[in-house]
Tab-separated table of C-alpha atoms in Angstrom:
chain	number	residue	atom	x	y	z
A	1	SER	CA	-201.733	-111.803	-49.075
A	2	ALA	CA	-200.299	-108.722	-47.373
A	3	VAL	CA	-196.904	-107.471	-46.357
A	4	ILE	CA	-196.969	-105.765	-42.980
A	5	SER	CA	-194.157	-103.775	-41.462
A	6	GLN	CA	-193.914	-102.436	-37.896
A	7	LYS	CA	-191.777	-99.754	-36.391
A	8	PRO	CA	-189.876	-99.942	-34.135
A	9	SER	CA	-188.940	-103.626	-34.249
A	10	ARG	CA	-187.861	-103.390	-30.612
A	11	ASP	CA	-187.374	-100.799	-27.910
A	12	ILE	CA	-186.357	-100.501	-24.310
A	13	CYS	CA	-188.355	-97.856	-22.432
A	14	GLN	CA	-188.434	-96.479	-18.951
A	15	ARG	CA	-191.509	-96.863	-16.803
A	16	GLY	CA	-193.918	-93.970	-16.941
A	17	THR	CA	-193.107	-93.106	-20.564
A	18	SER	CA	-195.146	-93.862	-23.695
A	19	LEU	CA	-194.257	-95.595	-26.951
A	20	THR	CA	-196.087	-95.372	-30.233
A	21	ILE	CA	-195.889	-98.380	-32.555
A	22	GLN	CA	-196.517	-97.937	-36.235
A	23	CYS	CA	-198.036	-100.520	-38.570
A	24	GLN	CA	-197.904	-100.176	-42.335
A	25	VAL	CA	-199.647	-102.491	-44.776
A	26	ASP	CA	-198.846	-102.771	-48.488
A	27	SER	CA	-202.515	-102.853	-49.491
A	28	GLN	CA	-205.730	-101.197	-48.423
A	29	VAL	CA	-207.510	-103.122	-45.705
A	30	THR	CA	-210.601	-102.377	-43.669
A	31	MET	CA	-210.042	-104.594	-40.664
A	32	MET	CA	-206.877	-104.186	-38.638
A	33	PHE	CA	-206.094	-105.639	-35.243
A	34	TRP	CA	-203.582	-105.154	-32.453
A	35	TYR	CA	-202.412	-108.099	-30.331
A	36	ARG	CA	-200.143	-108.514	-27.369
A	37	GLN	CA	-197.973	-111.566	-26.767
A	38	GLN	CA	-196.402	-111.666	-23.343
A	39	PRO	CA	-193.180	-113.641	-22.870
A	40	GLY	CA	-193.761	-117.371	-23.417
A	41	GLN	CA	-197.480	-116.930	-23.852
A	42	SER	CA	-200.074	-116.887	-26.618
A	43	LEU	CA	-201.580	-113.931	-28.355
A	44	THR	CA	-204.299	-111.774	-26.867
A	45	LEU	CA	-206.359	-109.337	-28.873
A	46	ILE	CA	-206.132	-105.763	-27.622
A	47	ALA	CA	-208.462	-104.045	-30.050
A	48	THR	CA	-209.935	-103.953	-33.505
A	49	ALA	CA	-209.241	-100.802	-35.516
A	50	ASN	CA	-211.406	-100.300	-38.559
A	51	GLN	CA	-210.784	-97.225	-40.678
A	52	GLY	CA	-213.415	-94.583	-40.201
A	53	SER	CA	-214.586	-95.714	-36.797
A	54	GLU	CA	-213.424	-95.762	-33.194
A	55	ALA	CA	-211.325	-98.751	-32.174
A	56	THR	CA	-213.122	-101.499	-30.283
A	57	TYR	CA	-211.249	-102.688	-27.204
A	58	GLU	CA	-211.371	-106.174	-25.677
A	59	SER	CA	-212.070	-106.759	-22.031
A	60	GLY	CA	-209.105	-105.712	-19.909
A	61	PHE	CA	-207.829	-103.109	-22.370
A	62	VAL	CA	-208.799	-99.448	-22.304
A	63	ILE	CA	-208.337	-96.551	-24.671
A	64	ASP	CA	-206.493	-94.419	-22.131
A	65	LYS	CA	-203.786	-97.027	-21.828
A	66	PHE	CA	-203.686	-98.175	-25.487
A	67	PRO	CA	-204.899	-95.354	-27.738
A	68	ILE	CA	-205.096	-96.356	-31.382
A	69	SER	CA	-205.177	-94.265	-34.518
A	70	ARG	CA	-206.326	-95.485	-37.938
A	71	PRO	CA	-205.987	-92.496	-40.279
A	72	ASN	CA	-206.252	-94.466	-43.538
A	73	LEU	CA	-206.629	-97.936	-44.979
A	74	THR	CA	-202.913	-98.796	-44.906
A	75	PHE	CA	-201.678	-97.415	-41.592
A	76	SER	CA	-202.350	-97.615	-37.881
A	77	THR	CA	-200.588	-96.770	-34.630
A	78	LEU	CA	-200.849	-98.233	-31.147
A	79	THR	CA	-199.567	-96.237	-28.206
A	80	VAL	CA	-198.626	-97.922	-24.966
A	81	SER	CA	-199.079	-95.191	-22.339
A	82	ASN	CA	-197.603	-94.711	-18.926
A	83	MET	CA	-195.680	-97.940	-19.250
A	84	SER	CA	-194.860	-100.340	-16.456
A	85	PRO	CA	-192.738	-103.494	-16.541
A	86	GLU	CA	-195.925	-105.518	-16.913
A	87	ASP	CA	-196.284	-103.989	-20.392
A	88	SER	CA	-193.141	-105.765	-21.564
A	89	SER	CA	-194.476	-107.837	-24.474
A	90	ILE	CA	-194.432	-108.267	-28.185
A	91	TYR	CA	-197.049	-106.139	-29.869
A	92	LEU	CA	-198.336	-107.281	-33.242
A	93	CYS	CA	-200.613	-105.716	-35.768
A	94	SER	CA	-202.688	-107.849	-38.058
A	95	VAL	CA	-205.063	-107.460	-40.991
A	96	LEU	CA	-207.870	-109.525	-42.453
A	97	ILE	CA	-207.949	-110.051	-46.199
A	98	TRP	CA	-210.494	-112.351	-47.842
A	99	GLY	CA	-210.909	-114.354	-44.658
A	100	GLU	CA	-207.211	-114.782	-44.102
A	101	GLN	CA	-205.412	-112.977	-41.280
A	102	TYR	CA	-201.882	-111.708	-41.727
A	103	PHE	CA	-199.545	-110.537	-38.991
A	104	GLY	CA	-196.718	-108.111	-38.798
A	105	PRO	CA	-193.329	-109.165	-37.402
A	106	GLY	CA	-194.082	-107.619	-34.030
A	107	THR	CA	-192.543	-104.939	-31.829
A	108	ARG	CA	-190.630	-106.271	-28.851
A	109	LEU	CA	-191.071	-103.857	-25.958
A	110	THR	CA	-189.071	-104.035	-22.750
A	111	VAL	CA	-189.996	-101.682	-19.917
A	112	THR	CA	-187.412	-101.089	-17.209
B	1	ASP	CA	-216.574	-117.405	-24.956
B	2	ALA	CA	-215.894	-120.368	-27.273
B	3	LYS	CA	-212.407	-121.714	-26.897
B	4	THR	CA	-210.161	-124.357	-28.407
B	5	THR	CA	-208.018	-126.997	-26.800
B	6	GLN	CA	-204.885	-128.520	-28.329
B	7	PRO	CA	-202.158	-130.846	-27.117
B	8	ASN	CA	-199.203	-128.949	-25.735
B	9	SER	CA	-196.679	-130.657	-27.968
B	10	MET	CA	-196.292	-133.211	-30.707
B	11	GLU	CA	-193.364	-134.828	-32.481
B	12	SER	CA	-193.011	-135.969	-36.033
B	13	ASN	CA	-190.333	-137.401	-38.256
B	14	GLU	CA	-189.271	-135.530	-41.353
B	15	GLU	CA	-191.111	-136.529	-44.530
B	16	GLU	CA	-193.963	-138.128	-42.568
B	17	PRO	CA	-197.539	-136.813	-42.281
B	18	VAL	CA	-198.561	-134.924	-39.194
B	19	HIS	CA	-202.100	-134.730	-37.803
B	20	LEU	CA	-202.583	-131.862	-35.341
B	21	PRO	CA	-205.898	-132.105	-33.443
B	22	CYS	CA	-208.056	-129.336	-32.069
B	23	ASN	CA	-211.216	-129.513	-29.966
B	24	HIS	CA	-213.760	-126.734	-30.065
B	25	SER	CA	-216.823	-128.272	-28.475
B	26	THR	CA	-218.557	-124.936	-27.846
B	27	ILE	CA	-218.269	-123.744	-31.420
B	28	SER	CA	-221.233	-121.844	-32.804
B	29	GLY	CA	-222.690	-122.255	-36.254
B	30	THR	CA	-220.986	-119.177	-37.684
B	31	ASP	CA	-217.519	-119.640	-36.187
B	32	TYR	CA	-214.827	-120.156	-38.750
B	33	ILE	CA	-211.952	-122.464	-37.739
B	34	HIS	CA	-208.579	-120.910	-38.463
B	35	TRP	CA	-205.072	-122.349	-38.120
B	36	TYR	CA	-201.918	-120.320	-37.795
B	37	ARG	CA	-198.341	-121.185	-36.989
B	38	GLN	CA	-195.652	-119.150	-35.346
B	39	LEU	CA	-191.951	-119.692	-35.807
B	40	PRO	CA	-189.604	-118.358	-33.134
B	41	SER	CA	-189.254	-114.578	-33.178
B	42	GLN	CA	-191.816	-114.144	-35.935
B	43	GLY	CA	-195.461	-113.120	-36.153
B	44	PRO	CA	-198.038	-115.855	-36.740
B	45	GLU	CA	-198.458	-117.111	-40.286
B	46	TYR	CA	-201.850	-118.020	-41.769
B	47	VAL	CA	-202.136	-121.707	-42.639
B	48	ILE	CA	-205.721	-122.516	-43.504
B	49	HIS	CA	-209.319	-121.948	-42.480
B	50	GLY	CA	-212.727	-123.520	-42.969
B	51	LEU	CA	-216.288	-123.531	-41.827
B	52	THR	CA	-217.875	-126.925	-42.469
B	53	SER	CA	-216.220	-128.680	-45.337
B	54	ASN	CA	-212.694	-130.070	-45.489
B	55	VAL	CA	-210.232	-127.644	-47.072
B	56	ASN	CA	-206.963	-128.080	-48.911
B	57	ASN	CA	-204.327	-125.532	-49.870
B	58	ARG	CA	-200.659	-125.611	-50.763
B	59	MET	CA	-199.591	-125.654	-47.164
B	60	ALA	CA	-201.934	-128.137	-45.504
B	61	SER	CA	-205.348	-129.768	-45.297
B	62	LEU	CA	-208.050	-129.117	-42.747
B	63	ALA	CA	-210.416	-131.895	-41.781
B	64	ILE	CA	-213.478	-130.733	-39.884
B	65	ALA	CA	-215.628	-133.160	-37.949
B	66	GLU	CA	-219.234	-133.473	-39.046
B	67	ASP	CA	-220.481	-132.001	-35.762
B	68	ARG	CA	-217.741	-129.278	-36.061
B	69	LYS	CA	-216.662	-129.894	-32.459
B	70	SER	CA	-213.170	-130.836	-33.558
B	71	SER	CA	-210.826	-130.392	-36.475
B	72	THR	CA	-207.466	-131.697	-37.597
B	73	LEU	CA	-204.714	-129.891	-39.428
B	74	ILE	CA	-202.821	-132.245	-41.695
B	75	LEU	CA	-199.316	-131.562	-42.942
B	76	HIS	CA	-198.793	-134.142	-45.593
B	77	ARG	CA	-195.027	-134.327	-45.425
B	78	ALA	CA	-193.383	-132.635	-42.512
B	79	THR	CA	-190.170	-130.749	-43.065
B	80	LEU	CA	-187.796	-129.231	-40.557
B	81	ARG	CA	-189.194	-125.813	-41.512
B	82	ASP	CA	-192.636	-126.905	-40.242
B	83	ALA	CA	-191.376	-126.921	-36.661
B	84	ALA	CA	-193.433	-124.179	-35.000
B	85	VAL	CA	-196.273	-123.492	-32.589
B	86	TYR	CA	-199.560	-124.235	-34.277
B	87	TYR	CA	-202.651	-122.382	-33.165
B	88	CYS	CA	-206.197	-123.414	-33.824
B	89	ILE	CA	-208.628	-120.560	-33.217
B	90	LEU	CA	-212.269	-119.737	-33.711
B	91	TRP	CA	-211.906	-116.531	-35.701
B	92	GLY	CA	-213.101	-113.430	-33.916
B	93	LYS	CA	-212.403	-114.661	-30.411
B	94	SER	CA	-209.976	-112.597	-28.469
B	95	THR	CA	-207.412	-115.196	-27.377
B	96	PHE	CA	-205.370	-117.621	-29.408
B	97	GLY	CA	-204.992	-120.360	-26.849
B	98	ASP	CA	-201.748	-122.102	-26.012
B	99	GLY	CA	-201.247	-123.948	-29.304
B	100	THR	CA	-199.285	-127.116	-30.092
B	101	THR	CA	-195.524	-127.004	-30.332
B	102	LEU	CA	-194.566	-129.274	-33.231
B	103	THR	CA	-191.066	-130.740	-33.215
B	104	VAL	CA	-189.850	-132.336	-36.459
B	105	LYS	CA	-187.023	-134.829	-36.174
B	106	PRO	CA	-184.669	-135.379	-39.090
């Protein structure tokens, strides 16, 4: 299993600003993922971030809006850039270990 | 893109078994079937996964149809703490789907 922490746990931001979310894992993992969960909805994959390679973005998500860093096997950041109210969501990081996927507690972002 | 369909909601009584169905008729031969559950204000929690054979772990059992077009998550004795949204996904696909909200009645 894996213990995943995220910072911040929640934030309220003004439109036009950017927020960087940190994800820390207690073990070394190759595959890490970032998801978005909009209010009352299911999870949507933003991108896959494997250490040592560029992040792979899903349809509808672009690097300029959601830049991701993956400097080592236990850490990643997701930046939500030039925020608008439509970016208000819970953002979750996740890792895959031996076929099992584990999720962080999420970062609740509200954009005003 | 292969997707899954689940009932929006199900109810169960405490201490009784629960069978949560999932249809995935467009599944490909290499798609793993994963189940997760999400309690309010928490990230999803891994429950179980399988490819072709039925699987058991300490949390649940997963029954996979022979043609793999459907599967069933079995909670053998539901407790109040099992009340959650249960997601059936084909691992690697980008969207979780709407899931089934399980209500457990005491």
